PDB file of C-alpha atoms in Angstrom:
ATOM      1  CA  MET A 103     335.865  16.662-173.461  1.00 45.00           C
ATOM      2  CA  ASN A 104     332.125  16.928-172.821  1.00 47.00           C
ATOM      3  CA  THR A 105     331.201  20.547-172.140  1.00 50.00           C
ATOM      4  CA  ASN A 106     327.671  19.841-170.842  1.00 52.00           C
ATOM      5  CA  ILE A 107     328.910  18.385-167.520  1.00 48.00           C
ATOM      6  CA  PRO A 108     330.410  20.770-164.966  1.00 48.00           C
ATOM      7  CA  ASP A 109     333.900  19.993-163.742  1.00 48.00           C
ATOM      8  CA  GLY A 110     332.703  19.346-160.159  1.00 46.00           C
ATOM      9  CA  GLU A 111     330.505  16.410-161.192  1.00 43.00           C
ATOM     10  CA  ILE A 112     333.283  14.732-163.129  1.00 43.00           C
ATOM     11  CA  ALA A 113     335.609  15.052-160.178  1.00 40.00           C
ATOM     12  CA  SER A 114     333.015  13.589-157.786  1.00 37.00           C
ATOM     13  CA  SER A 115     332.384  10.569-160.028  1.00 38.00           C
ATOM     14  CA  VAL A 116     336.124   9.959-160.232  1.00 41.00           C
ATOM     15  CA  THR A 117     336.491  10.123-156.488  1.00 40.00           C
ATOM     16  CA  LEU A 118     333.555   7.741-155.977  1.00 40.00           C
ATOM     17  CA  ALA A 119     335.108   5.223-158.315  1.00 43.00           C
ATOM     18  CA  ALA A 120     338.454   5.576-156.599  1.00 45.00           C
ATOM     19  CA  SER A 121     336.943   5.247-153.110  1.00 51.00           C
ATOM     20  CA  SER A 122     334.973   2.020-153.898  1.00 54.00           C
ATOM     21  CA  PRO A 123     336.710  -1.223-152.885  1.00 59.00           C
ATOM     22  CA  PRO A 124     338.946  -2.637-155.606  1.00 61.00           C
ATOM     23  CA  LYS A 125     337.512  -5.564-157.571  1.00 66.00           C
ATOM     24  CA  PRO A 126     339.504  -8.760-157.396  1.00 68.00           C
ATOM     25  CA  SER A 127     341.169  -9.114-160.767  1.00 72.00           C
ATOM     26  CA  LEU A 128     341.726 -12.474-162.316  1.00 69.00           C
ATOM     27  CA  PRO A 129     345.129 -13.123-163.786  1.00 74.00           C
ATOM     28  CA  LYS A 130     344.992 -12.550-167.511  1.00 75.00           C
ATOM     29  CA  LEU A 131     345.883 -15.677-169.410  1.00 69.00           C
ATOM     30  CA  PRO A 132     347.572 -15.323-172.750  1.00 75.00           C
ATOM     31  CA  ARG A 133     345.218 -15.909-175.650  1.00 76.00           C
ATOM     32  CA  ARG A 134     345.812 -19.271-177.229  1.00 75.00           C
ATOM     33  CA  SER A 135     345.746 -19.895-180.949  1.00 78.00           C
ATOM     34  CA  VAL A 136     342.486 -20.912-182.577  1.00 80.00           C
ATOM     35  CA  THR A 137     344.212 -23.528-184.709  1.00 84.00           C
ATOM     36  CA  VAL A 138     345.077 -26.821-183.054  1.00 85.00           C
ATOM     37  CA  GLU A 139     347.913 -28.921-184.411  1.00 83.00           C
ATOM     38  CA  ARG A 140     348.417 -32.500-183.253  1.00 86.00           C
ATOM     39  CA  PRO A 141     350.829 -35.204-184.483  1.00 87.00           C
ATOM     40  CA  ILE A 142     347.909 -37.560-185.152  1.00 91.00           C
ATOM     41  CA  PRO A 143     344.773 -35.704-186.312  1.00 91.00           C
ATOM     42  CA  TYR A 144     341.524 -35.885-184.355  1.00 92.00           C
ATOM     43  CA  THR A 145     338.577 -38.029-185.396  1.00 92.00           C
ATOM     44  CA  PHE A 146     335.207 -36.273-185.194  1.00 93.00           C
ATOM     45  CA  ASP A 147     331.641 -37.469-184.740  1.00 93.00           C
ATOM     46  CA  LEU A 148     329.686 -34.263-185.216  1.00 92.00           C
ATOM     47  CA  GLY A 149     326.330 -35.992-184.754  1.00 92.00           C
ATOM     48  CA  HIS A 150     327.233 -36.716-181.114  1.00 91.00           C
ATOM     49  CA  LEU A 151     329.505 -33.629-180.790  1.00 92.00           C
ATOM     50  CA  MET A 152     332.464 -35.895-179.964  1.00 93.00           C
ATOM     51  CA  VAL A 153     336.178 -35.610-180.598  1.00 94.00           C
ATOM     52  CA  PHE A 154     338.477 -38.625-180.442  1.00 92.00           C
ATOM     53  CA  ASP A 155     342.118 -37.896-179.680  1.00 92.00           C
ATOM     54  CA  PRO A 156     344.408 -40.854-180.491  1.00 92.00           C
ATOM     55  CA  ASN A 157     347.507 -38.995-179.238  1.00 92.00           C
ATOM     56  CA  PRO A 158     348.977 -40.285-175.963  1.00 91.00           C
ATOM     57  CA  LEU A 159     348.904 -37.970-172.933  1.00 90.00           C
ATOM     58  CA  THR A 160     352.316 -36.493-172.169  1.00 87.00           C
ATOM     59  CA  SER A 161     351.442 -35.521-168.610  1.00 89.00           C
ATOM     60  CA  THR A 162     348.549 -36.084-166.218  1.00 90.00           C
ATOM     61  CA  THR A 163     348.862 -32.835-164.327  1.00 94.00           C
ATOM     62  CA  GLU A 164     345.837 -30.588-163.937  1.00 94.00           C
ATOM     63  CA  ALA A 165     347.260 -27.952-166.304  1.00 91.00           C
ATOM     64  CA  ALA A 166     348.151 -30.490-169.017  1.00 91.00           C
ATOM     65  CA  LEU A 167     344.698 -32.120-168.879  1.00 93.00           C
ATOM     66  CA  ALA A 168     342.999 -28.698-169.034  1.00 92.00           C
ATOM     67  CA  ALA A 169     345.135 -27.716-172.042  1.00 89.00           C
ATOM     68  CA  ASN A 170     344.324 -31.018-173.776  1.00 91.00           C
ATOM     69  CA  ALA A 171     340.582 -30.556-173.110  1.00 92.00           C
ATOM     70  CA  ARG A 172     340.746 -26.973-174.397  1.00 92.00           C
ATOM     71  CA  ASP A 173     342.482 -28.104-177.600  1.00 92.00           C
ATOM     72  CA  GLY A 174     339.834 -30.809-178.159  1.00 93.00           C
ATOM     73  CA  ALA A 175     336.981 -28.345-177.636  1.00 94.00           C
ATOM     74  CA  GLN A 176     338.639 -25.778-179.922  1.00 94.00           C
ATOM     75  CA  ALA A 177     339.129 -28.409-182.639  1.00 93.00           C
ATOM     76  CA  LEU A 178     335.463 -29.427-182.315  1.00 94.00           C
ATOM     77  CA  PHE A 179     334.302 -25.805-182.702  1.00 92.00           C
ATOM     78  CA  ASN A 180     336.605 -25.308-185.679  1.00 92.00           C
ATOM     79  CA  GLN A 181     335.225 -28.443-187.325  1.00 92.00           C
ATOM     80  CA  LEU A 182     331.610 -27.411-186.642  1.00 92.00           C
ATOM     81  CA  LEU A 183     332.076 -23.925-188.066  1.00 90.00           C
ATOM     82  CA  THR A 184     333.939 -25.051-191.185  1.00 91.00           C
ATOM     83  CA  SER A 185     332.126 -28.223-192.263  1.00 91.00           C
ATOM     84  CA  ILE A 186     328.448 -27.713-191.358  1.00 91.00           C
ATOM     85  CA  PRO A 187     326.140 -25.189-193.060  1.00 90.00           C
ATOM     86  CA  ILE A 188     325.226 -22.282-190.776  1.00 90.00           C
ATOM     87  CA  HIS A 189     321.703 -20.781-190.836  1.00 90.00           C
ATOM     88  CA  SER A 190     321.005 -17.383-189.349  1.00 91.00           C
ATOM     89  CA  THR A 191     317.529 -16.823-187.873  1.00 91.00           C
ATOM     90  CA  PRO A 192     316.017 -14.030-185.752  1.00 93.00           C
ATOM     91  CA  SER A 193     316.391 -16.267-182.686  1.00 91.00           C
ATOM     92  CA  GLY A 194     320.085 -16.907-183.357  1.00 92.00           C
ATOM     93  CA  VAL A 195     322.543 -18.899-185.414  1.00 90.00           C
ATOM     94  CA  LEU A 196     321.620 -22.539-186.087  1.00 91.00           C
ATOM     95  CA  LEU A 197     323.760 -25.505-187.098  1.00 90.00           C
ATOM     96  CA  THR A 198     322.131 -28.663-188.424  1.00 90.00           C
ATOM     97  CA  LEU A 199     324.118 -31.616-187.140  1.00 92.00           C
ATOM     98  CA  PRO A 200     324.753 -34.606-189.422  1.00 92.00           C
ATOM     99  CA  PRO A 201     323.661 -38.090-188.363  1.00 93.00           C
ATOM    100  CA  PRO A 202     326.009 -39.759-185.846  1.00 92.00           C
ATOM    101  CA  LYS A 203     328.836 -41.970-187.181  1.00 91.00           C
ATOM    102  CA  PHE A 204     329.598 -44.109-184.146  1.00 89.00           C
ATOM    103  CA  PRO A 205     326.944 -46.086-182.267  1.00 89.00           C
ATOM    104  CA  LEU A 206     326.973 -45.392-178.553  1.00 86.00           C
ATOM    105  CA  PRO A 207     326.787 -48.298-176.115  1.00 87.00           C
ATOM    106  CA  ARG A 208     323.590 -48.882-174.178  1.00 86.00           C
ATOM    107  CA  GLU A 209     323.398 -47.737-170.577  1.00 88.00           C
ATOM    108  CA  LYS A 210     321.638 -50.943-169.582  1.00 90.00           C
ATOM    109  CA  SER A 211     322.059 -54.458-170.913  1.00 89.00           C
ATOM    110  CA  LEU A 212     319.637 -55.865-173.453  1.00 88.00           C
ATOM    111  CA  PRO A 213     316.421 -57.151-171.910  1.00 90.00           C
ATOM    112  CA  LYS A 214     316.374 -60.911-171.306  1.00 93.00           C
ATOM    113  CA  LYS A 215     314.018 -63.017-173.376  1.00 93.00           C
ATOM    114  CA  LYS A 216     310.871 -63.859-171.428  1.00 94.00           C
ATOM    115  CA  PRO A 217     310.298 -67.565-170.828  1.00 95.00           C
ATOM    116  CA  LEU A 218     307.395 -69.154-172.707  1.00 94.00           C
ATOM    117  CA  THR A 219     304.192 -69.765-170.801  1.00 95.00           C
ATOM    118  CA  LYS A 220     302.952 -73.328-170.321  1.00 96.00           C
ATOM    119  CA  TRP A 221     300.339 -72.857-173.056  1.00 93.00           C
ATOM    120  CA  LYS A 222     302.857 -71.453-175.545  1.00 93.00           C
ATOM    121  CA  GLN A 223     305.231 -74.358-174.843  1.00 95.00           C
ATOM    122  CA  PHE A 224     302.382 -76.823-175.408  1.00 95.00           C
ATOM    123  CA  ALA A 225     301.216 -75.007-178.573  1.00 93.00           C
ATOM    124  CA  ALA A 226     304.743 -74.996-179.992  1.00 93.00           C
ATOM    125  CA  LYS A 227     305.161 -78.693-179.215  1.00 95.00           C
ATOM    126  CA  LYS A 228     301.834 -79.645-180.862  1.00 94.00           C
ATOM    127  CA  GLY A 229     302.173 -77.181-183.766  1.00 91.00           C
ATOM    128  CA  ILE A 230     299.151 -75.079-182.803  1.00 89.00           C
ATOM    129  CA  LYS A 231     299.267 -71.607-184.335  1.00 84.00           C
ATOM    130  CA  ASP A 232     297.453 -68.416-183.364  1.00 80.00           C
ATOM    131  CA  LYS A 233     294.437 -67.338-185.414  1.00 74.00           C
ATOM    132  CA  ARG A 234     295.323 -64.696-187.917  1.00 70.00           C
ATOM    133  CA  ARG A 235     292.941 -61.921-188.850  1.00 63.00           C
ATOM    134  CA  ASP A 236     294.677 -61.083-192.094  1.00 66.00           C
ATOM    135  CA  GLY A 237     291.595 -61.493-194.278  1.00 72.00           C
ATOM    136  CA  ARG A 238     289.355 -59.304-192.163  1.00 81.00           C
ATOM    137  CA  ARG A 239     289.839 -56.059-194.094  1.00 84.00           C
ATOM    138  CA  VAL A 240     289.771 -55.496-197.840  1.00 85.00           C
ATOM    139  CA  TYR A 241     290.855 -52.480-199.863  1.00 87.00           C
ATOM    140  CA  ASP A 242     287.859 -50.772-201.511  1.00 85.00           C
ATOM    141  CA  GLU A 243     289.000 -49.126-204.733  1.00 86.00           C
ATOM    142  CA  ALA A 244     285.830 -47.045-205.037  1.00 83.00           C
ATOM    143  CA  THR A 245     286.359 -45.229-201.720  1.00 84.00           C
ATOM    144  CA  GLY A 246     290.141 -45.690-201.522  1.00 87.00           C
ATOM    145  CA  ASP A 247     289.941 -47.016-197.963  1.00 88.00           C
ATOM    146  CA  TRP A 248     290.275 -50.297-196.080  1.00 87.00           C
ATOM    147  CA  VAL A 249     286.838 -51.629-195.092  1.00 87.00           C
ATOM    148  CA  PRO A 250     285.731 -54.830-193.355  1.00 86.00           C
ATOM    149  CA  LYS A 251     285.047 -57.764-195.639  1.00 82.00           C
ATOM    150  CA  TRP A 252     281.793 -58.483-193.808  1.00 80.00           C
ATOM    151  CA  GLY A 253     279.732 -56.904-191.043  1.00 81.00           C
ATOM    152  CA  TYR A 254     278.963 -53.224-190.445  1.00 84.00           C
ATOM    153  CA  LYS A 255     279.912 -51.136-193.510  1.00 78.00           C
ATOM    154  CA  GLY A 256     281.347 -54.277-195.069  1.00 80.00           C
ATOM    155  CA  LEU A 257     282.267 -54.673-198.713  1.00 74.00           C
ATOM    156  CA  LYS A 258     279.727 -57.480-199.261  1.00 72.00           C
ATOM    157  CA  LYS A 259     276.908 -55.318-197.843  1.00 70.00           C
ATOM    158  CA  LYS A 260     277.160 -53.001-200.853  1.00 70.00           C
ATOM    159  CA  ALA A 261     275.526 -55.661-203.032  1.00 70.00           C
ATOM    160  CA  ASP A 262     272.333 -55.333-200.976  1.00 73.00           C
ATOM    161  CA  ASP A 263     272.014 -51.637-201.875  1.00 74.00           C
ATOM    162  CA  GLU A 264     272.250 -52.174-205.649  1.00 76.00           C
ATOM    163  CA  TRP A 265     269.007 -51.639-207.589  1.00 81.00           C
ATOM    164  CA  LEU A 266     270.021 -54.104-210.302  1.00 82.00           C
ATOM    165  CA  VAL A 267     271.593 -57.456-209.449  1.00 77.00           C
ATOM    166  CA  GLU A 268     272.659 -60.224-211.831  1.00 81.00           C
ATOM    167  CA  VAL A 269     271.028 -63.514-211.011  1.00 81.00           C
ATOM    168  CA  ASP A 270     272.724 -66.827-211.592  1.00 84.00           C
ATOM    169  CA  GLU A 271     270.380 -68.948-213.762  1.00 86.00           C
ATOM    170  CA  LYS A 272     271.390 -72.243-212.163  1.00 86.00           C
ATOM    171  CA  LYS A 273     270.612 -70.975-208.683  1.00 81.00           C
ATOM    172  CA  GLU A 274     267.352 -69.486-209.952  1.00 81.00           C
ATOM    173  CA  ARG A 275     266.177 -72.809-211.420  1.00 83.00           C
ATOM    174  CA  ALA A 276     267.205 -74.796-208.377  1.00 80.00           C
ATOM    175  CA  GLY A 277     265.460 -72.466-205.941  1.00 72.00           C
ATOM    176  CA  LYS A 278     262.263 -71.849-208.020  1.00 62.00           C
ATOM    177  CA  GLY A 279     259.962 -73.915-205.929  1.00 52.00           C
ATOM    178  CA  ARG A 280     261.402 -72.837-202.583  1.00 55.00           C
ATOM    179  CA  GLY A 281     260.580 -69.447-201.074  1.00 54.00           C
ATOM    180  CA  LYS A 282     262.183 -66.193-202.208  1.00 53.00           C
ATOM    181  CA  ARG A 283     263.419 -65.208-205.621  1.00 47.00           C
TER     182      ARG A 283
END
């Protein structure tokens, strides 16, 4: 017994607790087992946190459905805690979920294919293809970057900055009498 508190104060705290209105007490349910045993074992998809129960329902009463849901949730927790690595951090315990096994259906149907425009129908009929700009950029090994083939900062512009340029003799002879060298 604590000797620092006088007997009068202990008695008054007991009487206050006794005089307060009684709290409504919930009926205590018996603790159920943590292990769940079913005739046909569950199938788990831990990526989606899903449990599939192939066992038929014995009853559709509220209590039977609640017990079945509780068993499924307990089996899911058991599977999570036994098969996935657990990491403890200062913010709490973390589980890294594996990728999902089963694909989930879409909420909405797939979008319908858009009809071709008049021009696209005509182009397909005549075999006209869109212009491709595949050859617009070239990989420059010196800088290790993709640069335009021509134009501003183009790869062919680098030849203009060189102090020594090889001259083709045939072009030199042919253009001797005309303008620049």
